[in-house]
Amino acid sequence: MIRGSTTHIIFLLVTVAFFVLGSIFIRRLPRKVQNIVFIVLAFLCAGGIFYRYGLNYFKGFTPKTLGMQLLQVCNFNMILVILMLIPKNELAKQYAFLFSMFAAATTLVSLSAAWKTLKWYDPVVLNSWLNHTFAIALPLFMFFSGTY
């Protein structure tokens, strides 16, 4: 997929629609359902990280490799979820909202140079796009839920 191509623009529009609609509807959900949505988004992104880097018990999973992947800027939101649930912990919320979301968003706009030779439906492209989308959606939805 090439940056600025029709496919890229469609991906961006669908992603933005997901963010807008999700931000609108998350407010209307009961608190327990909101928490389930947040946990599902975190697990989807974490699962994508496992898939992307082959982190499973059959391909040499190590806690060190897992830690390195989870500490990447975008993936760090998965660790921040627990800290963001603490009502007075503003630092975790500000980091997730102001820095991590921006870092994840830049990937969706600029794309990876390695993607130029890949089709839009390639698992690498889809997995990376979804990982970054969920890394943005999680703190965004938490913010718009009005409870965090």
Coordinates of N, CA and C in Angstrom, one line a residue:
M1 N 0.9 -1.2 0.0 CA 0.0 0.0 0.0 C 0.9 1.2 0.0
I2 N 0.6 2.2 -0.8 CA 1.4 3.4 -1.0 C 0.7 4.6 -0.3
R3 N 1.4 5.4 0.4 CA 0.9 6.5 1.1 C 0.2 7.5 0.0
G4 N -1.0 7.9 0.4 CA -1.7 8.8 -0.5 C -2.5 8.1 -1.6
S5 N -2.4 6.8 -1.7 CA -3.1 6.0 -2.7 C -4.6 6.0 -2.3
T6 N -5.4 5.6 -3.2 CA -6.9 5.5 -2.9 C -7.1 4.5 -1.7
T7 N -6.4 3.4 -1.7 CA -6.5 2.5 -0.6 C -6.2 3.1 0.7
H8 N -5.1 3.9 0.7 CA -4.7 4.5 2.0 C -5.7 5.5 2.4
I9 N -6.3 6.3 1.5 CA -7.3 7.3 1.9 C -8.5 6.6 2.4
I10 N -8.9 5.5 1.8 CA -10.1 4.7 2.3 C -9.8 4.2 3.7
F11 N -8.6 3.6 3.9 CA -8.3 3.1 5.2 C -8.4 4.2 6.2
L12 N -7.9 5.4 5.9 CA -7.9 6.6 6.8 C -9.3 7.0 7.1
L13 N -10.2 7.1 6.1 CA -11.6 7.5 6.3 C -12.3 6.5 7.1
V14 N -12.1 5.2 6.9 CA -12.8 4.2 7.7 C -12.3 4.3 9.2
T15 N -11.0 4.5 9.4 CA -10.5 4.6 10.7 C -11.0 5.8 11.4
V16 N -11.0 6.9 10.8 CA -11.6 8.1 11.4 C -13.1 8.0 11.7
A17 N -13.8 7.3 10.8 CA -15.2 7.0 11.1 C -15.4 6.2 12.4
F18 N -14.5 5.2 12.5 CA -14.5 4.3 13.7 C -14.2 5.1 14.9
F19 N -13.3 6.0 14.9 CA -13.0 6.9 16.0 C -14.1 7.8 16.4
V20 N -14.7 8.4 15.4 CA -15.8 9.3 15.6 C -17.0 8.6 16.2
L21 N -17.4 7.5 15.5 CA -18.6 6.8 15.9 C -18.4 6.1 17.3
G22 N -17.2 5.6 17.5 CA -16.9 5.0 18.8 C -16.9 6.0 19.9
S23 N -16.4 7.2 19.6 CA -16.4 8.3 20.6 C -17.8 8.8 21.0
I24 N -18.7 8.7 20.0 CA -20.0 9.1 20.3 C -20.8 8.1 21.1
F25 N -20.7 6.8 20.6 CA -21.4 5.7 21.2 C -20.9 5.3 22.6
I26 N -19.6 5.5 22.9 CA -19.0 5.0 24.1 C -19.7 5.7 25.3
R27 N -20.1 7.0 25.1 CA -20.8 7.7 26.2 C -22.1 7.1 26.6
R28 N -22.7 6.5 25.6 CA -24.1 6.0 25.9 C -24.1 4.6 26.5
L29 N -23.0 4.0 26.6 CA -22.9 2.6 27.2 C -22.8 2.7 28.7
P30 N -23.3 1.7 29.4 CA -23.2 1.6 30.9 C -21.7 1.5 31.2
R31 N -21.3 1.9 32.4 CA -19.9 1.9 32.8 C -19.3 0.5 32.7
K32 N -20.0 -0.6 33.1 CA -19.5 -1.9 33.0 C -19.2 -2.3 31.5
V33 N -20.0 -1.9 30.6 CA -19.8 -2.2 29.2 C -18.7 -1.4 28.7
Q34 N -18.5 -0.2 29.1 CA -17.4 0.6 28.7 C -16.1 -0.1 29.1
N35 N -16.0 -0.5 30.4 CA -14.8 -1.2 30.8 C -14.5 -2.5 30.0
I36 N -15.6 -3.2 29.6 CA -15.4 -4.4 28.7 C -14.8 -3.9 27.4
V37 N -15.3 -2.8 26.8 CA -14.8 -2.3 25.6 C -13.3 -2.0 25.7
F38 N -13.0 -1.3 26.8 CA -11.6 -1.0 27.0 C -10.7 -2.2 27.1
I39 N -11.1 -3.2 27.8 CA -10.3 -4.4 28.0 C -10.2 -5.1 26.7
V40 N -11.3 -5.2 25.9 CA -11.3 -5.9 24.6 C -10.3 -5.2 23.7
L41 N -10.3 -3.8 23.6 CA -9.4 -3.1 22.8 C -7.9 -3.4 23.2
A42 N -7.7 -3.4 24.5 CA -6.3 -3.7 25.0 C -5.9 -5.1 24.6
F43 N -6.8 -6.1 24.8 CA -6.4 -7.5 24.4 C -6.3 -7.6 22.9
L44 N -7.1 -6.9 22.1 CA -6.9 -7.0 20.6 C -5.6 -6.5 20.2
C45 N -5.2 -5.4 20.8 CA -3.9 -4.8 20.4 C -2.8 -5.7 20.9
A46 N -2.9 -6.2 22.2 CA -1.8 -7.1 22.7 C -1.8 -8.3 21.8
G47 N -2.9 -8.9 21.4 CA -2.9 -10.1 20.6 C -2.3 -9.8 19.3
G48 N -2.5 -8.6 18.7 CA -1.9 -8.2 17.5 C -0.4 -8.1 17.6
I49 N 0.1 -7.7 18.8 CA 1.5 -7.6 19.0 C 2.1 -9.0 19.0
F50 N 1.4 -10.0 19.7 CA 1.9 -11.4 19.7 C 1.9 -11.9 18.3
Y51 N 0.9 -11.6 17.5 CA 0.9 -12.1 16.1 C 2.0 -11.5 15.3
R52 N 2.1 -10.2 15.4 CA 3.1 -9.5 14.6 C 4.5 -9.9 14.8
Y53 N 4.9 -10.2 16.0 CA 6.3 -10.5 16.3 C 6.5 -12.0 16.6
G54 N 5.5 -12.8 16.3 CA 5.6 -14.2 16.4 C 5.9 -14.6 17.9
L55 N 5.3 -13.9 18.8 CA 5.5 -14.2 20.2 C 4.5 -15.3 20.7
N56 N 4.9 -16.5 20.5 CA 4.1 -17.6 21.0 C 5.1 -18.7 21.6
Y57 N 4.5 -19.6 22.3 CA 5.4 -20.6 22.9 C 6.1 -21.5 21.9
F58 N 5.6 -21.5 20.7 CA 6.2 -22.4 19.7 C 7.4 -21.8 18.9
K59 N 7.5 -20.5 19.0 CA 8.5 -19.8 18.2 C 9.5 -19.0 19.1
G60 N 9.6 -19.4 20.3 CA 10.6 -18.9 21.2 C 10.2 -17.7 22.0
F61 N 9.0 -17.7 22.5 CA 8.5 -16.6 23.4 C 9.5 -16.4 24.6
T62 N 9.8 -15.2 24.8 CA 10.6 -14.9 26.1 C 10.0 -13.6 26.7
P63 N 10.0 -13.6 28.0 CA 9.4 -12.4 28.7 C 10.2 -11.1 28.3
K64 N 11.5 -11.2 28.0 CA 12.3 -10.1 27.5 C 11.7 -9.5 26.2
T65 N 11.5 -10.4 25.2 CA 10.9 -10.0 23.9 C 9.6 -9.4 24.1
L66 N 8.7 -10.0 24.9 CA 7.4 -9.4 25.2 C 7.5 -8.0 25.8
G67 N 8.4 -7.9 26.8 CA 8.6 -6.6 27.4 C 9.0 -5.5 26.5
M68 N 10.0 -5.9 25.6 CA 10.5 -4.9 24.6 C 9.3 -4.5 23.7
Q69 N 8.5 -5.4 23.2 CA 7.4 -5.0 22.3 C 6.3 -4.2 23.0
L70 N 6.0 -4.5 24.3 CA 5.0 -3.8 25.0 C 5.5 -2.4 25.4
L71 N 6.8 -2.2 25.5 CA 7.3 -0.8 25.8 C 7.5 0.1 24.6
Q72 N 7.2 -0.4 23.4 CA 7.2 0.5 22.3 C 6.2 1.6 22.5
V73 N 6.4 2.8 21.9 CA 5.5 3.9 22.2 C 4.0 3.6 22.1
C74 N 3.6 3.1 21.0 CA 2.2 2.8 20.7 C 1.7 1.7 21.6
N75 N 2.4 0.7 21.8 CA 2.0 -0.5 22.5 C 2.0 -0.2 24.0
F76 N 2.7 0.8 24.5 CA 2.8 1.1 25.9 C 1.4 1.4 26.5
N77 N 0.4 1.8 25.6 CA -1.0 2.0 26.1 C -1.5 0.8 26.8
M78 N -1.1 -0.4 26.4 CA -1.6 -1.6 27.0 C -1.2 -1.7 28.5
I79 N 0.0 -1.2 28.8 CA 0.4 -1.1 30.2 C -0.3 0.0 30.9
L80 N -0.5 1.1 30.2 CA -1.1 2.3 30.8 C -2.6 2.1 31.2
V81 N -3.2 1.1 30.6 CA -4.6 0.9 30.9 C -4.9 0.8 32.5
I82 N -4.1 0.0 33.1 CA -4.2 -0.2 34.6 C -4.0 1.1 35.3
L83 N -2.9 1.8 34.9 CA -2.6 3.1 35.5 C -3.7 4.2 35.2
M84 N -4.3 4.1 34.1 CA -5.3 5.1 33.7 C -6.6 4.8 34.5
L85 N -6.8 3.7 35.0 CA -8.0 3.4 35.8 C -7.9 3.9 37.2
I86 N -6.8 4.3 37.6 CA -6.6 5.0 38.9 C -7.1 6.4 38.8
P87 N -8.1 6.8 39.5 CA -8.8 8.1 39.2 C -7.8 9.3 39.3
K88 N -6.9 9.3 40.2 CA -6.0 10.5 40.4 C -4.7 10.5 39.7
N89 N -4.5 9.4 38.8 CA -3.3 9.3 38.1 C -3.4 10.0 36.8
E90 N -3.1 11.3 36.8 CA -3.3 12.2 35.6 C -2.1 12.0 34.7
L91 N -0.9 11.6 35.2 CA 0.3 11.5 34.3 C 0.1 10.4 33.3
A92 N -0.4 9.3 33.7 CA -0.7 8.2 32.7 C -1.7 8.6 31.6
K93 N -2.7 9.3 32.1 CA -3.7 9.7 31.1 C -3.2 10.7 30.1
Q94 N -2.4 11.7 30.6 CA -1.9 12.7 29.8 C -0.9 12.1 28.8
Y95 N 0.0 11.2 29.2 CA 0.9 10.5 28.3 C 0.2 9.8 27.2
A96 N -0.9 9.0 27.6 CA -1.6 8.3 26.6 C -2.3 9.2 25.6
F97 N -2.9 10.2 26.1 CA -3.7 11.1 25.2 C -2.8 12.0 24.4
L98 N -1.7 12.5 24.9 CA -1.0 13.6 24.2 C 0.2 13.0 23.4
F99 N 0.8 11.9 23.9 CA 2.0 11.5 23.2 C 1.8 10.2 22.4
S100 N 1.3 9.2 23.1 CA 1.2 7.9 22.6 C 0.2 7.8 21.4
M101 N -0.9 8.5 21.6 CA -1.9 8.6 20.5 C -1.3 9.3 19.2
F102 N -0.5 10.3 19.5 CA 0.1 11.1 18.4 C 1.1 10.1 17.6
A103 N 1.9 9.4 18.4 CA 2.9 8.5 17.8 C 2.2 7.4 17.0
A104 N 1.1 6.9 17.5 CA 0.4 5.8 16.7 C -0.2 6.4 15.5
A105 N -0.8 7.7 15.6 CA -1.4 8.3 14.4 C -0.5 8.6 13.3
T106 N 0.8 8.9 13.6 CA 1.7 9.2 12.6 C 2.0 8.0 11.7
T107 N 1.9 6.8 12.2 CA 2.1 5.6 11.4 C 0.9 5.5 10.4
L108 N -0.3 5.8 10.8 CA -1.4 5.7 9.9 C -1.3 6.7 8.8
V109 N -0.7 7.8 9.0 CA -0.7 8.9 8.0 C 0.6 8.7 7.1
S110 N 1.7 8.4 7.7 CA 2.9 8.3 6.9 C 3.2 6.9 6.3
L111 N 2.7 5.9 7.0 CA 2.9 4.5 6.6 C 4.4 4.1 6.6
S112 N 4.6 2.8 6.7 CA 5.9 2.3 6.8 C 6.5 2.1 5.3
A113 N 7.7 2.4 5.2 CA 8.3 2.3 3.8 C 8.3 0.8 3.4
A114 N 8.3 -0.1 4.3 CA 8.2 -1.6 3.9 C 6.8 -1.9 3.3
W115 N 5.8 -1.1 3.5 CA 4.5 -1.4 3.1 C 4.3 -1.2 1.6
K116 N 5.3 -0.5 1.0 CA 5.1 -0.1 -0.5 C 5.0 -1.3 -1.4
T117 N 5.6 -2.4 -1.0 CA 5.6 -3.6 -1.9 C 4.5 -4.5 -1.5
L118 N 3.7 -4.2 -0.4 CA 2.7 -5.1 0.1 C 1.3 -4.7 -0.3
K119 N 0.4 -5.6 -0.5 CA -1.0 -5.3 -0.9 C -1.7 -4.9 0.4
W120 N -2.8 -4.2 0.2 CA -3.5 -3.7 1.4 C -4.0 -4.8 2.3
Y121 N -4.3 -6.0 1.7 CA -4.8 -7.1 2.5 C -3.7 -8.0 3.1
D122 N -2.5 -7.6 2.9 CA -1.4 -8.4 3.5 C -1.5 -8.4 5.0
P123 N -1.3 -9.6 5.6 CA -1.5 -9.6 7.1 C -0.6 -8.6 7.9
V124 N 0.6 -8.3 7.3 CA 1.5 -7.4 8.0 C 0.8 -6.0 8.0
V125 N 0.3 -5.6 6.9 CA -0.4 -4.3 6.8 C -1.6 -4.2 7.7
L126 N -2.5 -5.2 7.6 CA -3.7 -5.2 8.3 C -3.4 -5.2 9.8
N127 N -2.5 -6.1 10.2 CA -2.2 -6.2 11.7 C -1.6 -4.9 12.2
S128 N -0.7 -4.3 11.5 CA -0.1 -3.1 12.0 C -1.1 -2.0 12.0
W129 N -1.9 -1.9 11.0 CA -3.0 -0.8 10.9 C -3.9 -1.0 12.1
L130 N -4.4 -2.2 12.4 CA -5.3 -2.4 13.5 C -4.6 -2.2 14.8
N131 N -3.4 -2.6 15.0 CA -2.7 -2.3 16.2 C -2.6 -0.8 16.5
H132 N -2.3 -0.1 15.5 CA -2.2 1.4 15.8 C -3.5 2.0 15.9
T133 N -4.5 1.5 15.2 CA -5.9 2.0 15.4 C -6.4 1.8 16.8
F134 N -6.1 0.6 17.4 CA -6.6 0.3 18.7 C -5.8 1.0 19.8
A135 N -4.5 1.3 19.5 CA -3.7 2.1 20.4 C -4.2 3.5 20.5
I136 N -4.8 4.0 19.4 CA -5.4 5.3 19.4 C -6.8 5.3 20.1
A137 N -7.5 4.3 19.7 CA -8.9 4.2 20.1 C -9.1 4.0 21.6
L138 N -8.2 3.2 22.2 CA -8.3 3.0 23.7 C -8.3 4.2 24.5
P139 N -7.2 5.0 24.5 CA -7.3 6.3 25.3 C -8.4 7.3 24.8
L140 N -8.6 7.3 23.5 CA -9.6 8.2 22.9 C -11.0 7.9 23.5
F141 N -11.3 6.6 23.5 CA -12.6 6.2 24.0 C -12.7 6.4 25.5
M142 N -11.6 6.1 26.2 CA -11.6 6.4 27.6 C -11.9 7.8 27.9
F143 N -11.3 8.7 27.1 CA -11.5 10.1 27.3 C -12.9 10.5 27.1
F144 N -13.5 10.0 26.0 CA -14.9 10.4 25.6 C -15.9 9.7 26.4
S145 N -15.5 8.7 27.1 CA -16.5 8.0 28.0 C -16.9 8.9 29.2
G146 N -16.1 9.9 29.5 CA -16.4 10.8 30.5 C -16.2 10.3 31.9
T147 N -15.7 9.1 32.0 CA -15.4 8.6 33.4 C -14.0 8.5 33.7
Y148 N -13.1 8.8 32.8 CA -11.6 8.7 33.1 C -11.0 10.0 32.8

